[in-house]
Coordinates of C-alpha atoms in Angstrom, one line a residue:
Chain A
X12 CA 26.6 -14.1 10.0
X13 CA 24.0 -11.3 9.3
X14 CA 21.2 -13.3 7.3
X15 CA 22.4 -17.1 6.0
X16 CA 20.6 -20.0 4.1
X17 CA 21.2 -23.2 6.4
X18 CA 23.5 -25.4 4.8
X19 CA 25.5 -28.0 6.0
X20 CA 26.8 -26.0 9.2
X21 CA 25.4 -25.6 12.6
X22 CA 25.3 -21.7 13.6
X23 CA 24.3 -20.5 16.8
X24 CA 21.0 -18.5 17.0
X25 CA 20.6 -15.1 19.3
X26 CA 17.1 -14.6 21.1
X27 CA 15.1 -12.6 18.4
X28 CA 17.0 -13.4 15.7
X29 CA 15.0 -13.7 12.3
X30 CA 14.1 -16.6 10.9
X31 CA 12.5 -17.5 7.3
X32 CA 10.7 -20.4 6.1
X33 CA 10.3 -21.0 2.1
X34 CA 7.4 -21.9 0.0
X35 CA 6.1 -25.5 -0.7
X36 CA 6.2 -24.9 -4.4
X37 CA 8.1 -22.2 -5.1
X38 CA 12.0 -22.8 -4.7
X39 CA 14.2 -20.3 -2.5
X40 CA 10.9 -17.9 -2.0
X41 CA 10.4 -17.2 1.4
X42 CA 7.1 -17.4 2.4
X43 CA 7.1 -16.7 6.4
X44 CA 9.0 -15.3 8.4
X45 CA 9.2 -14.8 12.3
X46 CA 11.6 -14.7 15.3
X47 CA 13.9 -17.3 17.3
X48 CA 12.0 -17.5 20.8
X49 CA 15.3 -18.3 22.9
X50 CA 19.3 -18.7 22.4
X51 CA 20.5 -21.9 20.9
X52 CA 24.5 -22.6 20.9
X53 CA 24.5 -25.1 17.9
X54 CA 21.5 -25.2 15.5
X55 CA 22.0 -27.7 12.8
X56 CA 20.4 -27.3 9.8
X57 CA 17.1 -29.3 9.5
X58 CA 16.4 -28.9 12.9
X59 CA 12.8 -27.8 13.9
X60 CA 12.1 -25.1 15.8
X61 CA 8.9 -23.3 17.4
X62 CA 8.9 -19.1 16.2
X63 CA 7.5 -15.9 17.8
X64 CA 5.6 -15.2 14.6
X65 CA 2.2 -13.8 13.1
X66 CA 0.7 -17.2 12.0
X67 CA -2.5 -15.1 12.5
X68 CA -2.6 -15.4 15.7
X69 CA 0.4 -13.3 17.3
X70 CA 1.7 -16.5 19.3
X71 CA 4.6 -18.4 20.1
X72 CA 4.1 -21.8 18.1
X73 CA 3.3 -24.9 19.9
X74 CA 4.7 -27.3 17.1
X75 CA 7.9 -26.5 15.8
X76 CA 8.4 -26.2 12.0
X77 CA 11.2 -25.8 10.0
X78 CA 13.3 -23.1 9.4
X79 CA 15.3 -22.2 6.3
X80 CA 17.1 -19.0 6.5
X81 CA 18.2 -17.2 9.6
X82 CA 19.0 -14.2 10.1
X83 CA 21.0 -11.8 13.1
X84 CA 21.7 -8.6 14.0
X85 CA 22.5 -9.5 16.4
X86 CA 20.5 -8.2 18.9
X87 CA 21.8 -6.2 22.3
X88 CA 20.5 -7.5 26.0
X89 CA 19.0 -4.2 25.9
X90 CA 16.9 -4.6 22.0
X91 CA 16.1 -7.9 23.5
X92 CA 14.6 -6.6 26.2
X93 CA 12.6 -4.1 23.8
X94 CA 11.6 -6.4 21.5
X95 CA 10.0 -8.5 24.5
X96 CA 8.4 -5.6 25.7
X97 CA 6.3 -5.3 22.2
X98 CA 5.5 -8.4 22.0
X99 CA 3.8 -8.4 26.0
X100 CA 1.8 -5.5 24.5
X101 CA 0.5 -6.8 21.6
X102 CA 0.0 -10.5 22.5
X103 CA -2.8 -9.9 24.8
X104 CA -4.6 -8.3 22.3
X105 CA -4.2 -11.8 19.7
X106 CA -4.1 -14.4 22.7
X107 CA -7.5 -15.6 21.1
X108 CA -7.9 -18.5 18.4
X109 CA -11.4 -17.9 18.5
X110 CA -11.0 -14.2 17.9
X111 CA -10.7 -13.2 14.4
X112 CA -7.9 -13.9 12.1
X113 CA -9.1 -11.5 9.6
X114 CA -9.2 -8.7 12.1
X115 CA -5.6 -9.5 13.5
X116 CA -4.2 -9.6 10.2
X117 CA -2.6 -6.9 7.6
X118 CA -1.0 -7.3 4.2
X119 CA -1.1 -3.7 3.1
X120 CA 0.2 -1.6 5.1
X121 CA 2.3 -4.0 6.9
X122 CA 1.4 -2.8 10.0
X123 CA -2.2 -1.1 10.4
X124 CA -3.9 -0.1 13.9
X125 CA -7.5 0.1 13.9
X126 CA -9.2 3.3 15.5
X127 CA -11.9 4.1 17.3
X128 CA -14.2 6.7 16.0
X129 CA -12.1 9.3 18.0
X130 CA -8.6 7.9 17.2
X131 CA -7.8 5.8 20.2
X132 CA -6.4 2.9 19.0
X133 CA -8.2 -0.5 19.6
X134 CA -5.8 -2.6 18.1
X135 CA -2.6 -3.2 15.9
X136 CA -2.8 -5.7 12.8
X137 CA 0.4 -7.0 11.0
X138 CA 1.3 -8.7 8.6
X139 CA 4.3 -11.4 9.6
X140 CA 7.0 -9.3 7.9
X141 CA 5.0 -6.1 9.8
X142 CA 5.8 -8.1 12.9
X143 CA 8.8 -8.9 12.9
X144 CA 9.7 -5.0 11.3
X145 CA 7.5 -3.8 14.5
X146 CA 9.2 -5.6 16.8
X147 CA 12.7 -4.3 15.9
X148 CA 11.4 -0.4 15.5
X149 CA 10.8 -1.0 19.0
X150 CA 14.5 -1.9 19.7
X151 CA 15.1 1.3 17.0
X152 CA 16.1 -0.9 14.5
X153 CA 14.4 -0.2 11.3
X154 CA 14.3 -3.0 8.9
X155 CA 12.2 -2.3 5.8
X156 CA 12.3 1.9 4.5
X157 CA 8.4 1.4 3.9
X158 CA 8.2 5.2 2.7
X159 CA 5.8 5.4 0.2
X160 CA 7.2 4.5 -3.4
X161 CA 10.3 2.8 -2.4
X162 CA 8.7 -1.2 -2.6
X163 CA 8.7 -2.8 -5.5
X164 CA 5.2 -3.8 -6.7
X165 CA 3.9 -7.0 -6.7
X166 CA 1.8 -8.0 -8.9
X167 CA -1.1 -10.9 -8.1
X168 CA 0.0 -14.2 -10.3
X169 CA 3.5 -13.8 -8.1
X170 CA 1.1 -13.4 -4.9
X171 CA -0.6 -16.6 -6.1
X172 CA 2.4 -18.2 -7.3
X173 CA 3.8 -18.0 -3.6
X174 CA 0.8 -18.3 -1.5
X175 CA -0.8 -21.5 -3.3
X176 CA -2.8 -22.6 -0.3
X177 CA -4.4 -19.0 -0.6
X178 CA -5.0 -18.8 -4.0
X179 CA -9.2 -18.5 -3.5
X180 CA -9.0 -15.7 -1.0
X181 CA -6.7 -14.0 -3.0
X182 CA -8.5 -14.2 -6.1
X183 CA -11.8 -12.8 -4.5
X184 CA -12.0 -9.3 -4.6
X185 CA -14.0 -8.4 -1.9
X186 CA -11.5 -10.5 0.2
X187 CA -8.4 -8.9 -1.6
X188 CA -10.1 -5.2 -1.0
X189 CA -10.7 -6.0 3.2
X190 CA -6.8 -6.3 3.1
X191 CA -6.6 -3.3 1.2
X192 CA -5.4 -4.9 -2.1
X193 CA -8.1 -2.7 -4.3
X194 CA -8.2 -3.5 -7.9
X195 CA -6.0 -6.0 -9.8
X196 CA -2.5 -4.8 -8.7
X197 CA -0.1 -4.5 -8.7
X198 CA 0.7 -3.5 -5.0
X199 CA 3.6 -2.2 -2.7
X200 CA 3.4 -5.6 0.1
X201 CA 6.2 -5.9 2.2
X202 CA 7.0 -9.9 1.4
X203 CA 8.6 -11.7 4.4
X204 CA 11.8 -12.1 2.2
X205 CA 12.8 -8.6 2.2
X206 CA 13.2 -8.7 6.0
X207 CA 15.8 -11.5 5.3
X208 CA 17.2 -9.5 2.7
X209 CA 17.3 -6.3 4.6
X210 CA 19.8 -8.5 7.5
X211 CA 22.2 -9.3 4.7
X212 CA 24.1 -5.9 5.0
X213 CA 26.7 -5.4 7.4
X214 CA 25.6 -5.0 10.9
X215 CA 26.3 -1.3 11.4
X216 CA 24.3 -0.4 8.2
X217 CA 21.5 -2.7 9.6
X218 CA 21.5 -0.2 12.9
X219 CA 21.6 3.0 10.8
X220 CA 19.9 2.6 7.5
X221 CA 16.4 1.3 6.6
X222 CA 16.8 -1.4 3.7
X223 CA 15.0 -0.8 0.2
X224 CA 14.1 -3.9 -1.3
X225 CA 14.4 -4.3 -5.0
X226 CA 12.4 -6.6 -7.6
X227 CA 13.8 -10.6 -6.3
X228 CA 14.3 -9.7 -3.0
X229 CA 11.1 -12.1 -1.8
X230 CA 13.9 -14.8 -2.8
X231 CA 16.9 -15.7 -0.5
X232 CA 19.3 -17.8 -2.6
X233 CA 22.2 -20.1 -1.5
X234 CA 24.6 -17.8 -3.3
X235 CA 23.2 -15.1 -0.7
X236 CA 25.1 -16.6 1.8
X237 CA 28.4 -15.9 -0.1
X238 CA 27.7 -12.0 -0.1
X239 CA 26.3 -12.3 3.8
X240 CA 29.2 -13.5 4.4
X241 CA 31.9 -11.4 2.4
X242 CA 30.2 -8.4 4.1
X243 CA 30.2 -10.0 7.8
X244 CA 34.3 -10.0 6.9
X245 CA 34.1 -6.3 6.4
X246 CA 32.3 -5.9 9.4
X247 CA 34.9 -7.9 11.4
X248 CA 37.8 -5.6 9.7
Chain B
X13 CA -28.3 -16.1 17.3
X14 CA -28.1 -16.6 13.5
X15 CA -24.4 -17.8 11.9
X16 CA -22.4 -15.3 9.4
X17 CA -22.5 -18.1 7.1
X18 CA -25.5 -17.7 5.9
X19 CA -24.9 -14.7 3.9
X20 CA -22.7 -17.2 2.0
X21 CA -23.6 -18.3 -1.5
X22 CA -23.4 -22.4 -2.6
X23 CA -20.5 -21.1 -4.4
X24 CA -18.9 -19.3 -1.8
X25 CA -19.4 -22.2 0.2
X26 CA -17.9 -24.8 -2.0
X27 CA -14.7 -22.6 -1.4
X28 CA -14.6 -22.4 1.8
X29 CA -13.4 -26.2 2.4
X30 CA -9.7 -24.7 0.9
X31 CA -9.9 -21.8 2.7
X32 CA -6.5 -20.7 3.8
X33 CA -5.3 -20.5 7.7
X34 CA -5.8 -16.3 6.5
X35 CA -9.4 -16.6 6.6
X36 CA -12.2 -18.5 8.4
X37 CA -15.4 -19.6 7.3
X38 CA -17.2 -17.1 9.3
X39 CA -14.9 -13.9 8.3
X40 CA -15.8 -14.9 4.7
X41 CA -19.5 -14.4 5.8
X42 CA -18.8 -11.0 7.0
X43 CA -16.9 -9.6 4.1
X44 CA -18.9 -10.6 2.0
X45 CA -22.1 -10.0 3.9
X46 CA -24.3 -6.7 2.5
X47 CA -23.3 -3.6 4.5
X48 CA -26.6 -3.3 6.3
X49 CA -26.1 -7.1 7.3
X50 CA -23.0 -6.1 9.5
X51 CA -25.4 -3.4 10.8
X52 CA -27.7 -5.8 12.0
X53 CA -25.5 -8.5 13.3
X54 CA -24.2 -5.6 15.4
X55 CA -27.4 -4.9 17.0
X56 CA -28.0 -8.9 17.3
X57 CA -25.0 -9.4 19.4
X58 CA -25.9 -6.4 21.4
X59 CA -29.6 -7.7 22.0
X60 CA -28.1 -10.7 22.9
X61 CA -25.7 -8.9 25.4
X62 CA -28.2 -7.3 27.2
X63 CA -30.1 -10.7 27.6
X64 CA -30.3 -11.0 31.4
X65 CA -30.3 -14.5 31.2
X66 CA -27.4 -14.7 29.4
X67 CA -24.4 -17.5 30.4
X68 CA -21.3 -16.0 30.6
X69 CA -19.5 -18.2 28.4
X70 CA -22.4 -16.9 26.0
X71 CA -21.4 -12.9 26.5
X72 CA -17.6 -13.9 26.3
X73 CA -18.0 -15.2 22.6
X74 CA -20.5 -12.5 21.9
X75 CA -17.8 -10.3 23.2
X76 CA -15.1 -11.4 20.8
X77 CA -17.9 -11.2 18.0
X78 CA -18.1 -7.5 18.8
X79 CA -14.2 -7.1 17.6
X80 CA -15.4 -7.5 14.3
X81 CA -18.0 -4.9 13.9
X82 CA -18.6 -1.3 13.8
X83 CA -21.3 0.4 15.8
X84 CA -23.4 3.9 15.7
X85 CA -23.4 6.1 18.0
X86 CA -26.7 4.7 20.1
X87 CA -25.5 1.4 19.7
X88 CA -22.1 2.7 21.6
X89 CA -24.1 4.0 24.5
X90 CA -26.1 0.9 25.1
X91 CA -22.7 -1.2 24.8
X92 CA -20.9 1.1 27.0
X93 CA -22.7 -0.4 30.6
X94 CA -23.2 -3.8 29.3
X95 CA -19.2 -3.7 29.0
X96 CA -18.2 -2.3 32.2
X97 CA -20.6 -4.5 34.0
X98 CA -19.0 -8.0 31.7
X99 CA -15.6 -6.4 33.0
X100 CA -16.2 -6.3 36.5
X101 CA -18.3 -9.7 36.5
X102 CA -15.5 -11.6 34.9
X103 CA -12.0 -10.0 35.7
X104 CA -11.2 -12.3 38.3
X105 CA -12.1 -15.5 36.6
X106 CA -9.4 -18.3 36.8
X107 CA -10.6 -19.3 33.0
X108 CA -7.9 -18.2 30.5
X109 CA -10.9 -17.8 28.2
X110 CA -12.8 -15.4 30.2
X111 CA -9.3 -13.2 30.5
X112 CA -8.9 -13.0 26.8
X113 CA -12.5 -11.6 26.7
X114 CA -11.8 -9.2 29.4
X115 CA -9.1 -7.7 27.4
X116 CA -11.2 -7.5 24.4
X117 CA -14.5 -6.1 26.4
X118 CA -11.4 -3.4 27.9
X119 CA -10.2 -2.3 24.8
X120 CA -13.7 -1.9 23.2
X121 CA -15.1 -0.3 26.3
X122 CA -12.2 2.6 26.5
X123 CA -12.3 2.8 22.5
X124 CA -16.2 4.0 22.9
X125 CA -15.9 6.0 25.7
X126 CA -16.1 9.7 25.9
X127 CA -12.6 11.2 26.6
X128 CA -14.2 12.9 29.7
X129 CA -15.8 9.7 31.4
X130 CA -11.7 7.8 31.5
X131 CA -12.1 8.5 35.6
X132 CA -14.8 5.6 35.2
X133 CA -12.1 2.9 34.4
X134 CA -10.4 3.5 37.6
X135 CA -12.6 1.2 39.3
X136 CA -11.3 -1.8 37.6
X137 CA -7.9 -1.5 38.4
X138 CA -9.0 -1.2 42.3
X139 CA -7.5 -4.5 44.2
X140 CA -10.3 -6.4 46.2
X141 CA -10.4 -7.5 49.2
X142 CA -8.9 -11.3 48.4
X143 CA -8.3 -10.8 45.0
X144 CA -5.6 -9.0 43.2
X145 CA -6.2 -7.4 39.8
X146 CA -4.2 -9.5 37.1
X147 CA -1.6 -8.4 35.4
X148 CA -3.3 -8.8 32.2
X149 CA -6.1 -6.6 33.1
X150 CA -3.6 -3.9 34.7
X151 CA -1.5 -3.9 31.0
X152 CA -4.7 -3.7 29.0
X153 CA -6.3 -0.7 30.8
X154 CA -3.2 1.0 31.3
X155 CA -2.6 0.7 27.6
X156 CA -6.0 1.6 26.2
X157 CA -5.5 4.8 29.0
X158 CA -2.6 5.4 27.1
X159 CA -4.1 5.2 23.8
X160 CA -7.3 7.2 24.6
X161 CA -5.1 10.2 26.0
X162 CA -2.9 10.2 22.7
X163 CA -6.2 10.5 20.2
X164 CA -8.1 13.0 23.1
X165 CA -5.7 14.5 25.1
X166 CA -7.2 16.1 28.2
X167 CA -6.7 20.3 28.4
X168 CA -6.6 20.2 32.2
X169 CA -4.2 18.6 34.9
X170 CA -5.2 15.8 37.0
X171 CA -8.5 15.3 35.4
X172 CA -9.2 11.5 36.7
X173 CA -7.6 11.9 40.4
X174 CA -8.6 8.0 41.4
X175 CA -7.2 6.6 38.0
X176 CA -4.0 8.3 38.5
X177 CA -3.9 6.9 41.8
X178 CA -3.8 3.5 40.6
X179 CA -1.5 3.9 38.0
X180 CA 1.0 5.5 40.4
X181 CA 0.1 2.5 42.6
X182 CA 0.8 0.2 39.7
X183 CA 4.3 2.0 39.6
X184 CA 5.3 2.1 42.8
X185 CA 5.2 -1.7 43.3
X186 CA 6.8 -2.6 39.4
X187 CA 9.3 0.3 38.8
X188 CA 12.2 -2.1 40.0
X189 CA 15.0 -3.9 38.4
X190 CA 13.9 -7.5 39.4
X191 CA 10.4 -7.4 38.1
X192 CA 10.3 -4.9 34.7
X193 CA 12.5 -7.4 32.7
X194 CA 9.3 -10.3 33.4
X195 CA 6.8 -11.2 31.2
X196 CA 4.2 -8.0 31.0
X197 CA 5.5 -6.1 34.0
X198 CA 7.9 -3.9 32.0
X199 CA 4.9 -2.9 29.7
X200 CA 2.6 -2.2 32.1
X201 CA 4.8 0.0 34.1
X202 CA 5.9 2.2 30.6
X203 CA 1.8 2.2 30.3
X204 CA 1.4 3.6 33.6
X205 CA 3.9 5.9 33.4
X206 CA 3.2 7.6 30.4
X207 CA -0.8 7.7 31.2
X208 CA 0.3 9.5 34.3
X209 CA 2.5 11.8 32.1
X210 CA -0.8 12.3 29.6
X211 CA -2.7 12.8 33.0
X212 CA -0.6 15.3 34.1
X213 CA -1.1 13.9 37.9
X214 CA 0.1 15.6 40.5
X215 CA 2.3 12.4 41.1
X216 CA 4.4 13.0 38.6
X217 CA 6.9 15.0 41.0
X218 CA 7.2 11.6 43.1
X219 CA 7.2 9.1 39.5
X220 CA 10.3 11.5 38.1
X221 CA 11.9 11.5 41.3
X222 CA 11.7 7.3 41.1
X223 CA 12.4 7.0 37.6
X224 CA 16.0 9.5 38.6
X225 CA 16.8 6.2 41.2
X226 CA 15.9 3.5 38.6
X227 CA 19.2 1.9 37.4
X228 CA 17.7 0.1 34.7
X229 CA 18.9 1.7 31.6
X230 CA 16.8 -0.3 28.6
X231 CA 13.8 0.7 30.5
X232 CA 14.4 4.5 30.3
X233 CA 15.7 4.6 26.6
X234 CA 12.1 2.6 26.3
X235 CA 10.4 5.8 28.3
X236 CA 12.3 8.1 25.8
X237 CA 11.4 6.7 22.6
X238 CA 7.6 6.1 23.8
X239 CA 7.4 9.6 24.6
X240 CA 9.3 11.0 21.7
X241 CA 7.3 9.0 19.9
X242 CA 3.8 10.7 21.6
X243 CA 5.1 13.9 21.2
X244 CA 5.1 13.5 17.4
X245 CA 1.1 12.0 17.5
X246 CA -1.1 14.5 16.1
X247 CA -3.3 15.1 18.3
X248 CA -0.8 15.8 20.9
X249 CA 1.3 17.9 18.9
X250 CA -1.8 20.8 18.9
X251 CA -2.1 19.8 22.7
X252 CA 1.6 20.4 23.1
X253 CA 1.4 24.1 21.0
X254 CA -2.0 25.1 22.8
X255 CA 0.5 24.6 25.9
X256 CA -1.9 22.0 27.7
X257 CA -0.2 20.5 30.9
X258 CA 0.3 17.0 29.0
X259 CA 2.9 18.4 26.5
X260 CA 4.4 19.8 29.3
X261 CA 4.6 16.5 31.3
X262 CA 5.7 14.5 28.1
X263 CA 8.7 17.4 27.9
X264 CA 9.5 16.7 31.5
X265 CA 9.4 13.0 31.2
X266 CA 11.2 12.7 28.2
X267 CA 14.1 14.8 30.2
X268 CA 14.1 13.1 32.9
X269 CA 14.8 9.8 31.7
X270 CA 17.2 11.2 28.7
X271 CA 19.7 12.6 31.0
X272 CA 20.7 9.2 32.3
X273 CA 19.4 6.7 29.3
X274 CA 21.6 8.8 27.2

């Protein structure tokens, strides 16, 4: 299955594979995203599970959570290997609680590196879509077409409405402006749901062509399973 | 040394109990601390830096502080010492704490430095006597070599002799099937390898000739797309049409692991 709301069914889960978790409040909206640490043959649904995610910090989770919609590629021994490689790089940078969260963390663009004075690069901030996206450029797997003008823009109540817990930040300008969200919106944010979205094509279009998300795609429905699935059919053909 | 919080108003305050997990109590000091307040606590932490009698567990926080601002020129040159000597104190402490503000003091102390004074980090990736240099360390200098060479390429080849030799040591001993695929070897050998490609080293006859018996093929499609990658950056770009000897090494990198990564 290329992207799939858990249901009733165990599925097996690839190292890397993407997984979604939705909002508290807002029903089928996917609020987080992140990826599968390790291989698991039979993962029921309701099972908890630790992710490889940008909480802020970059880190592999020490309690599990839950996890709502996965999705696969799936990726090769060798994107796997890729994919590790990235996230060796980066972790380093991020292995600190006490460093800060605001510095490790992007929302527009989805992945930002900071630069010195001269250019060099000090670090890389992401967003947890950006992460996730990041991670698979490495394997040269582009998720999300972030080309300027091709995300849909979102404007701050649906921010709000899906990131409850963050409402006050969100509503203070001077915050919203440090994460380059100037003025009052709307913006082009990646949303972790499009990543979800972007796995729920047939596997050789996930390889070749960037997904561009459309107006609902921070959603991932149960009747998105149906059209995951009719297209993992053609894929099998 | 003074908290951020104080900038904060009773208002600001009141909010900060339902703070998300996005944003701590101190970073909502900062942003919303007056520009010439950021100024200031930059020169505080430094002051407190250069405070002989300073514990180390003190310099390791101030060190992490220091991610967070931005400094002026003069402020860089006083930093620049006082982070080579916290480096070269601390890089073989056991304390996972002290190693994450190694790699913070590593990555701050290449970002500031003059493109022409790299040759000084070479020291820190020398092995002592009883102690090994961490892996860690190794991936964050490597990288920030890297990453310095890609914003200011250097016009000559072999400019840092001694930090090529390290790097090329560094290669020698991880450029094997059994150790890239482990947990940060892999990345600090593509790190070495393409800092001694921006270096142009005169190693890079022996590093092509061990790449050519390298049968690991995710590795070298890794090499390829770094240096593709590189060789569409900017600043190496005009290197690369001014015909300095690190778009020449990127060329002959690139080919040497294409021909086999397919």
């Amino acid at each position: 299955m290329p992207a799939q709301r858990l249901d009733q069914q165990s599925i097996s889960i690839s190292q890397f594979d993407v997984a979604g978790r939705d909002s508290a409040t807002l029903s089928e909206f996917i609020r987080h995203v992140g990826l599968m640490p390790e291989i698991v043959a039979s993962f029921a649904p309701g099972t908890l599970s630790r992710l490889l995610h940008m909480k802020p910090p970059l880190e592999t989770e020490a309690e599990p959570g839950s996890v709502h919609v996965v999705g696969s590629v799936p990726p090769t021994i060798d994107e796997t290997s890729a994919i590790s490689l990235f996230y060796d790089e980066h972790r380093n940078e991020y292995a600190a609680q006490s460093a800060s969260r605001l510095l490790q963390y992007a929302i527009l663009p989805s992945i930002q590196p900071d630069r010195a004075t001269d250019g060099t690069v000090i670090r890389t901030r992401f967003s947890c879509a950006g992460f996730v996206i990041g991670a698979y450029r490495e394997a040269e797997i582009d998720l999300i077409d972030e080309d300027e003008g091709t995300l849909p823009p979102v404007d701050l109540e649906t921010l709000v409405r899906a990131y409850p817990d963050q409402e006050s930040s969100l509503r203070n300008p001077k915050l919203r402006e440090r994460m380059n969200l100037g003025g009052d919106g709307p913006w082009p944010v990646v949303l972790p749901g499009y990543v979800l979205k972007s796995l729920c094509r047939r596997f050789e279009e996930i390889k070749a062509v960037a997904y561009r998300p459309t107006p609902g795609d921070e959603f991932f429905r149960m009747t998105d399973n149906s059209v995951a699935a009719a297209k993992t059919e053609l894929t099998l053909e | 040394m003074p908290t951020q919080t104080q900038n904060l108003t009773e208002e600001e305050s009141l909010e900060v109990d339902d703070l998300p997990d996005l944003l701590s109590e101190t970073e909502v000091g900062i942003v919303d601390a007056a520009p010439l307040s950021e100024a200031a606590q930059t020169q505080q932490i430094l002051t407190s830096l250069l405070d002989p009698h300073a514990s180390p567990k003190k310099k390791c926080q101030w060190i992490l502080d220091l991610e967070g601002t931005s400094f002026d020129k003069s402020q860089a040159g006083m930093l620049e010492p006082v982070l080579f000597e916290f480096i070269q104190s601390q890089r073989n402490s056991s304390d996972p704490l002290d190693a994450i503000a190694v790699g913070s003091a590593i990555r701050q102390y290449v970002a500031i430095l003059d493109g022409t004074e790299l040759g000084s980090i070479a020291t820190l990736l020398e092995a002592e006597h009883r102690t090994p240099v961490s892996l860690e360390i190794e991936l964050e200098i490597a990288k920030m070599v890297v990453r310095k060479l890609t914003a200011v390429p250097s016009s000559s080849a072999n400019p840092f002799p001694e930090l090529a030799d390290r790097l090329m040591e560094i290669c020698r001993t991880y450029l094997n099937a059994r150790l890239l695929p482990r947990t940060n070897y892999g990345a600090t050998a593509l790190n070495a390898i393409l800092g001694l490609t921006l270096l142009a080293a005169s190693h890079l006859p022996e590093l092509f000739e061990q790449l050519r018996n390298l049968r690991v093929v995710w590795f070298k499609q890794q090499i390829a797309r770094r240096t593709n990658r590189l060789l569409s950056e900017p600043a190496l770009q005009e290197a690369d049409k001014a015909e300095w000897p690190c778009g020449k090494s990127l060329h002959e990198l690139a080919a040497s692991v294409t021909e086999e990564a397919g």
